[in-house]
mmCIF file with all atom_site columns, C-alpha atoms in Angstrom:
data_model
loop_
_atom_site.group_PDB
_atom_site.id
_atom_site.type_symbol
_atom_site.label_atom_id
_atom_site.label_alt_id
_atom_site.label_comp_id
_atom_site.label_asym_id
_atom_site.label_entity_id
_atom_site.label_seq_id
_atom_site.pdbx_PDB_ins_code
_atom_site.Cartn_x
_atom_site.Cartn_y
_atom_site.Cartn_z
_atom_site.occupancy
_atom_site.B_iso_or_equiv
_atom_site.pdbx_formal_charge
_atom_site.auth_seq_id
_atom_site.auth_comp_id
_atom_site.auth_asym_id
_atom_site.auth_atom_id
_atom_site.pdbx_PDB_model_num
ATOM 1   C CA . UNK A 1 1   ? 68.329  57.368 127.217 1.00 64.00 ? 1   UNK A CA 1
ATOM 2   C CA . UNK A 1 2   ? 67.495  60.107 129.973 1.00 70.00 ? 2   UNK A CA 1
ATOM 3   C CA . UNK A 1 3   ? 70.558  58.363 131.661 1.00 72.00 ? 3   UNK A CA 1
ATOM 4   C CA . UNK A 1 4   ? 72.734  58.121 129.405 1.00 73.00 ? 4   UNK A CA 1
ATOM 5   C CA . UNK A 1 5   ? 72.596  61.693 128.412 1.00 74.00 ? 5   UNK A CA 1
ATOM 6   C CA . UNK A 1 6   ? 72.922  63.034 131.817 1.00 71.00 ? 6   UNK A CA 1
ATOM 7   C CA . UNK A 1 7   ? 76.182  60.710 132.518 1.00 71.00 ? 7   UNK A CA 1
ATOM 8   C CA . UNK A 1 8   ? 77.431  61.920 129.107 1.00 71.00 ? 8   UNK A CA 1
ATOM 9   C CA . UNK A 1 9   ? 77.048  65.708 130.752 1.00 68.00 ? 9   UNK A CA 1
ATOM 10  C CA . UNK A 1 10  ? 78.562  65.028 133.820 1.00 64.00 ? 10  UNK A CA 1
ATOM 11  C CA . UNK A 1 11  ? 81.727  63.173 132.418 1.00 61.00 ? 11  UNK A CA 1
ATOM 12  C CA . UNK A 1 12  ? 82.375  66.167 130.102 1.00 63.00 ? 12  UNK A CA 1
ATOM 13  C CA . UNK A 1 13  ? 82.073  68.623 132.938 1.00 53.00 ? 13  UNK A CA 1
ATOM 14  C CA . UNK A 1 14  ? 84.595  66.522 134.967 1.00 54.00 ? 14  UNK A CA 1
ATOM 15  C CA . UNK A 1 15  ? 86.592  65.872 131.882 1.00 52.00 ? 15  UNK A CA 1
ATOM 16  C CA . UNK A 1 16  ? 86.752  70.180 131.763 1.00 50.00 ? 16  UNK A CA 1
ATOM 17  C CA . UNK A 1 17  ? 87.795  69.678 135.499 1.00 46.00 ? 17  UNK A CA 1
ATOM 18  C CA . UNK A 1 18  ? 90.538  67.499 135.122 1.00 46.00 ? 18  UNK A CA 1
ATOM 19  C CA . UNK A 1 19  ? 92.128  68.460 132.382 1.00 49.00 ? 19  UNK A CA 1
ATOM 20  C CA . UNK A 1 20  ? 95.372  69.825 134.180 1.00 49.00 ? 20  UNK A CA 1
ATOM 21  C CA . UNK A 1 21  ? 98.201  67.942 134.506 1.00 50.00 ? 21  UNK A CA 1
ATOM 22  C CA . UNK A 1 22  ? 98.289  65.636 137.516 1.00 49.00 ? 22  UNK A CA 1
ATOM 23  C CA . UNK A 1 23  ? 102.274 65.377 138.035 1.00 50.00 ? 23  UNK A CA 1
ATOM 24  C CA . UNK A 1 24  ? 103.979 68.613 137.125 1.00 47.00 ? 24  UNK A CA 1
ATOM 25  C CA . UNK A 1 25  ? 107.611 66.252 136.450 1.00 54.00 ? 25  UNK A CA 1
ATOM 26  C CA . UNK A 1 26  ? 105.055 64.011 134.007 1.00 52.00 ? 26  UNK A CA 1
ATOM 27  C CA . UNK A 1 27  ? 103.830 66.734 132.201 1.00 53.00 ? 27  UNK A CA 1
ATOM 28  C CA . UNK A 1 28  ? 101.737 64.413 129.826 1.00 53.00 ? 28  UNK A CA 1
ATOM 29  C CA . UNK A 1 29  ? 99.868  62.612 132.538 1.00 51.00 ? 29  UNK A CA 1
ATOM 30  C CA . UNK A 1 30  ? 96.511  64.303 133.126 1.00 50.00 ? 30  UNK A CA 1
ATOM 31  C CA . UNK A 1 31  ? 94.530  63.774 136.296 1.00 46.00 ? 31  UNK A CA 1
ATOM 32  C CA . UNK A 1 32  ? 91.659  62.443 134.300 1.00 46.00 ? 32  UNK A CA 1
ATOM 33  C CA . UNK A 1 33  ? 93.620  59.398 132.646 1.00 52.00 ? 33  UNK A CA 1
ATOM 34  C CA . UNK A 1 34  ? 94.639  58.669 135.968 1.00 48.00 ? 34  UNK A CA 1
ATOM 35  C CA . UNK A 1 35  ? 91.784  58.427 137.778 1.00 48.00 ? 35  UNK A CA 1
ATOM 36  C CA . UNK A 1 36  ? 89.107  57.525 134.364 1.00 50.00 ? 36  UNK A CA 1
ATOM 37  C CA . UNK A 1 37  ? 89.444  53.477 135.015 1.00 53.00 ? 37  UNK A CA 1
ATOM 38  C CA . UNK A 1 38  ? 88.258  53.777 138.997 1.00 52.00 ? 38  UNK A CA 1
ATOM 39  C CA . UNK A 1 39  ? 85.722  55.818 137.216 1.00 53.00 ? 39  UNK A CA 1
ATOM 40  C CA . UNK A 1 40  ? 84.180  53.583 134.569 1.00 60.00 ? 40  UNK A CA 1
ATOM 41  C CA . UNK A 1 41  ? 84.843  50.572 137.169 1.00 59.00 ? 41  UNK A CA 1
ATOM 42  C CA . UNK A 1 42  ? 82.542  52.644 139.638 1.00 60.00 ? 42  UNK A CA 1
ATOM 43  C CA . UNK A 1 43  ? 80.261  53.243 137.113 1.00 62.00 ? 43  UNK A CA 1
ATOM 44  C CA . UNK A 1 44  ? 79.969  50.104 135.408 1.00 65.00 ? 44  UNK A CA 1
ATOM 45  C CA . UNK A 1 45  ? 79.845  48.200 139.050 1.00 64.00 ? 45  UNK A CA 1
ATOM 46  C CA . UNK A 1 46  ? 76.829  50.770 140.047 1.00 66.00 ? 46  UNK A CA 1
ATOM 47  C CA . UNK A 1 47  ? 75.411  50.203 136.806 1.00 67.00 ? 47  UNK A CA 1
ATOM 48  C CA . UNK A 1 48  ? 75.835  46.331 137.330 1.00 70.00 ? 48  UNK A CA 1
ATOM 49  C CA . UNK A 1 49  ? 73.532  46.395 140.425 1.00 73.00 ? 49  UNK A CA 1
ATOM 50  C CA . UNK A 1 50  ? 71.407  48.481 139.375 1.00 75.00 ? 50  UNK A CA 1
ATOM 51  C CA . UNK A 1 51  ? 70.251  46.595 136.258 1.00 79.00 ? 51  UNK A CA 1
ATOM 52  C CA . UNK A 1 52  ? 70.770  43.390 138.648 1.00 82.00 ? 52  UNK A CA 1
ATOM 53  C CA . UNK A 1 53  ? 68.003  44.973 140.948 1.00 83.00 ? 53  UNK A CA 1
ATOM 54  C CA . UNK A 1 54  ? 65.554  45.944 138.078 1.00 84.00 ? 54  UNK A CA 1
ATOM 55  C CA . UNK A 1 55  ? 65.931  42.225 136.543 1.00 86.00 ? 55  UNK A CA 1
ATOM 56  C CA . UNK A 1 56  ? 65.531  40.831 140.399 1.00 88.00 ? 56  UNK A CA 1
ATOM 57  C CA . UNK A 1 57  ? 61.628  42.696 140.579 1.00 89.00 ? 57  UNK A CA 1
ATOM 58  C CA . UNK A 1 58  ? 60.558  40.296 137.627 1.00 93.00 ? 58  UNK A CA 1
ATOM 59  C CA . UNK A 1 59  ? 58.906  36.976 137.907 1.00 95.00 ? 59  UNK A CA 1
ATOM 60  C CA . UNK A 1 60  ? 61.381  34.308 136.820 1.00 95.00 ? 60  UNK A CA 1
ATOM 61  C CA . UNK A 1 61  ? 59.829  33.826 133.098 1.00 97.00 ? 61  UNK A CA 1
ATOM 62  C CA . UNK A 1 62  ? 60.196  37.444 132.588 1.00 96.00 ? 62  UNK A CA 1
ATOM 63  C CA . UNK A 1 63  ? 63.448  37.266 133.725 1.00 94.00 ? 63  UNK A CA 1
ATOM 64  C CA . UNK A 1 64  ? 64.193  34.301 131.474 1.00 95.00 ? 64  UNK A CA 1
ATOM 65  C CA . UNK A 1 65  ? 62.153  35.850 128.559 1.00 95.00 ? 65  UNK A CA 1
ATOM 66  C CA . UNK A 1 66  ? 64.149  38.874 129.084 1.00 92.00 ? 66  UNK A CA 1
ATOM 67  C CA . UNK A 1 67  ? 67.187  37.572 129.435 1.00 91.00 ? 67  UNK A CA 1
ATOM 68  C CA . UNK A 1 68  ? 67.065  35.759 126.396 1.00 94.00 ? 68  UNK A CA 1
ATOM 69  C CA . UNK A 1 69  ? 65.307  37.946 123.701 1.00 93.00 ? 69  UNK A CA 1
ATOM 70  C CA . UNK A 1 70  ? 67.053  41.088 124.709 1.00 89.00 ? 70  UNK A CA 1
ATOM 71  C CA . UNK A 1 71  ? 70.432  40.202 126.593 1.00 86.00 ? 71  UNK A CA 1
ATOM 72  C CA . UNK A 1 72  ? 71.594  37.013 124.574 1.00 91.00 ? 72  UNK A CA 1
ATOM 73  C CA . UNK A 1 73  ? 69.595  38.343 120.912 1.00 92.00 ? 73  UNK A CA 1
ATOM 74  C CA . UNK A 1 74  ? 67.477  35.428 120.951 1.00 93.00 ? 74  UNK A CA 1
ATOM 75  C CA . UNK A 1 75  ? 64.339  35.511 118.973 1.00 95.00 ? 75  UNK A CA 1
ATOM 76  C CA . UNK A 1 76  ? 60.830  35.528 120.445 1.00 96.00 ? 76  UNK A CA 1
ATOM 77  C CA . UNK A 1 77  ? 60.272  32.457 118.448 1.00 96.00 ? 77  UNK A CA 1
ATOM 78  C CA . UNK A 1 78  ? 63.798  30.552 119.379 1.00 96.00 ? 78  UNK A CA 1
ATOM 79  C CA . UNK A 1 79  ? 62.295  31.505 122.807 1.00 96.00 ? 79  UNK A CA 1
ATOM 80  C CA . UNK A 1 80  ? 59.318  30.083 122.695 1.00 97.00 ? 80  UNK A CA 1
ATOM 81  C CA . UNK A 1 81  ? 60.718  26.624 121.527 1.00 97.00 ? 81  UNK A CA 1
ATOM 82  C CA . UNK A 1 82  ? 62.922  26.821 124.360 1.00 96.00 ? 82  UNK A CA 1
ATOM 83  C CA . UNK A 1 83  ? 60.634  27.555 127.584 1.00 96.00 ? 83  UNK A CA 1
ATOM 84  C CA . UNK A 1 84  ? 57.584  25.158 125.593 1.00 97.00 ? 84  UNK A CA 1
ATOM 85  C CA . UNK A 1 85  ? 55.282  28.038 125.163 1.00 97.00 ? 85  UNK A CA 1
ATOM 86  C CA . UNK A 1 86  ? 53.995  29.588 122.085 1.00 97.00 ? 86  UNK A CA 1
ATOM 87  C CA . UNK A 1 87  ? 55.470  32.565 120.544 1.00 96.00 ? 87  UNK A CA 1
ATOM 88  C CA . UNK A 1 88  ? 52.682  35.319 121.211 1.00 97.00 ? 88  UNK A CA 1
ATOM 89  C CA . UNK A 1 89  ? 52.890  34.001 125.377 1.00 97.00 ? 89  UNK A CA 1
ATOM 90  C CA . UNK A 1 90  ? 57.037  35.020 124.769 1.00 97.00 ? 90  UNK A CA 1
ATOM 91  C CA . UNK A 1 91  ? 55.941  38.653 122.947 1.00 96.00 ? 91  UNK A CA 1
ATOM 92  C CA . UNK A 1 92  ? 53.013  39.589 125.637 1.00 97.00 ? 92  UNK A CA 1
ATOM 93  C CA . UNK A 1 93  ? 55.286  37.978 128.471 1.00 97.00 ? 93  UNK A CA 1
ATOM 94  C CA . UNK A 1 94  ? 58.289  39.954 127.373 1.00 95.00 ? 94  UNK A CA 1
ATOM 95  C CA . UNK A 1 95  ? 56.066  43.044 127.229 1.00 94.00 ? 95  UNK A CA 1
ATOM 96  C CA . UNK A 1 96  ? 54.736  43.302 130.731 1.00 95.00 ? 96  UNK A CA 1
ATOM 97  C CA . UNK A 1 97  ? 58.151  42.756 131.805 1.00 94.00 ? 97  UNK A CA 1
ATOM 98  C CA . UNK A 1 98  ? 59.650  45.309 129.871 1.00 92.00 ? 98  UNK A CA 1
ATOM 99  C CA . UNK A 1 99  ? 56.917  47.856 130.743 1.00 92.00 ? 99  UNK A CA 1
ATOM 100 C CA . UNK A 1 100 ? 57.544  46.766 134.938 1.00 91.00 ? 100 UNK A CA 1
ATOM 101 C CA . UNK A 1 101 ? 61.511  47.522 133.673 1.00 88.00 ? 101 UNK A CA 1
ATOM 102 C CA . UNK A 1 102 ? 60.876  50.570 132.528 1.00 87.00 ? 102 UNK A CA 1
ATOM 103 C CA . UNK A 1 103 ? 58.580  51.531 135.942 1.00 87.00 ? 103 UNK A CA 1
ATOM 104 C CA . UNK A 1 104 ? 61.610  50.101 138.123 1.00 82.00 ? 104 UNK A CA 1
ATOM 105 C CA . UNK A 1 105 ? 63.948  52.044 136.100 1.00 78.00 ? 105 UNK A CA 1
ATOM 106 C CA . UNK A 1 106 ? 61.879  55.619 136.452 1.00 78.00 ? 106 UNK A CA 1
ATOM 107 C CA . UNK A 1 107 ? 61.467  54.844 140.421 1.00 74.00 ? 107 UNK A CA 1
ATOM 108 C CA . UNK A 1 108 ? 64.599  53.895 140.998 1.00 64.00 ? 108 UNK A CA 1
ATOM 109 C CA . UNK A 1 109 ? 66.983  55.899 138.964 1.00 58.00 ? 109 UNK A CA 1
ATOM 110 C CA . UNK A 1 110 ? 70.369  55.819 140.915 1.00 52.00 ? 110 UNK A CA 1
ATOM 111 C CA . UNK A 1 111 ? 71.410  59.210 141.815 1.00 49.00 ? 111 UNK A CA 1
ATOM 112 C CA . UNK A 1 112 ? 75.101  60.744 140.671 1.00 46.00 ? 112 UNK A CA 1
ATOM 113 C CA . UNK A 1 113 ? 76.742  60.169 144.217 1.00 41.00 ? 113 UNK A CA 1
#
């Protein structure tokens, strides 16, 4: 959330920046919706790795547990049936990997390069 506010900041302030025109014969065509898709590719590609790097300090059933429950929407029970483990292993599985996220995540925080 921290993140997401502070990117939400800074792409304001650079949307104040950019707001003049980028070709004076275009007249329409600002600098910012020329360079705003090399942006969000940048971002999104940093982004990317980063969440790639927090998923790669879990153990392989918290990365499956994970990656099912909260990146595909599957429940803690379909889960369970899945990997042959009961439902409360999924919950307090999924738990201690979320809370190791959430360490990674407050460690690691990329910076605004």
């Amino acid at each position: 959330a921290r993140l997401a506010k502070k990117r939400r900041r800074l792409m304001e302030h650079e949307r104040l920046i950019l707001d003049a025109p980028a070709d004076v014969s275009d007249g329409e065509v600002v600098m910012v919706d020329t360079i705003a898709a090399a942006v969000d590719v940048a971002g999104e590609a940093e982004g990317a790795v980063f969440i790639q790097d927090a998923l790669s300090s879990l153990t392989l059933l918290q990365r499956e547990i994970i990656t099912a429950t909260v990146l595909e929407g599957v429940t803690e029970k379909e889960t369970a049936v899945r990997l042959g483990i009961s439902q409360q292993a999924v919950h307090k599985v999924k738990e201690r990997a979320l809370k190791r996220l959430r360490k990674h995540i407050v460690l690691d925080e990329p910076t605004g390069r």
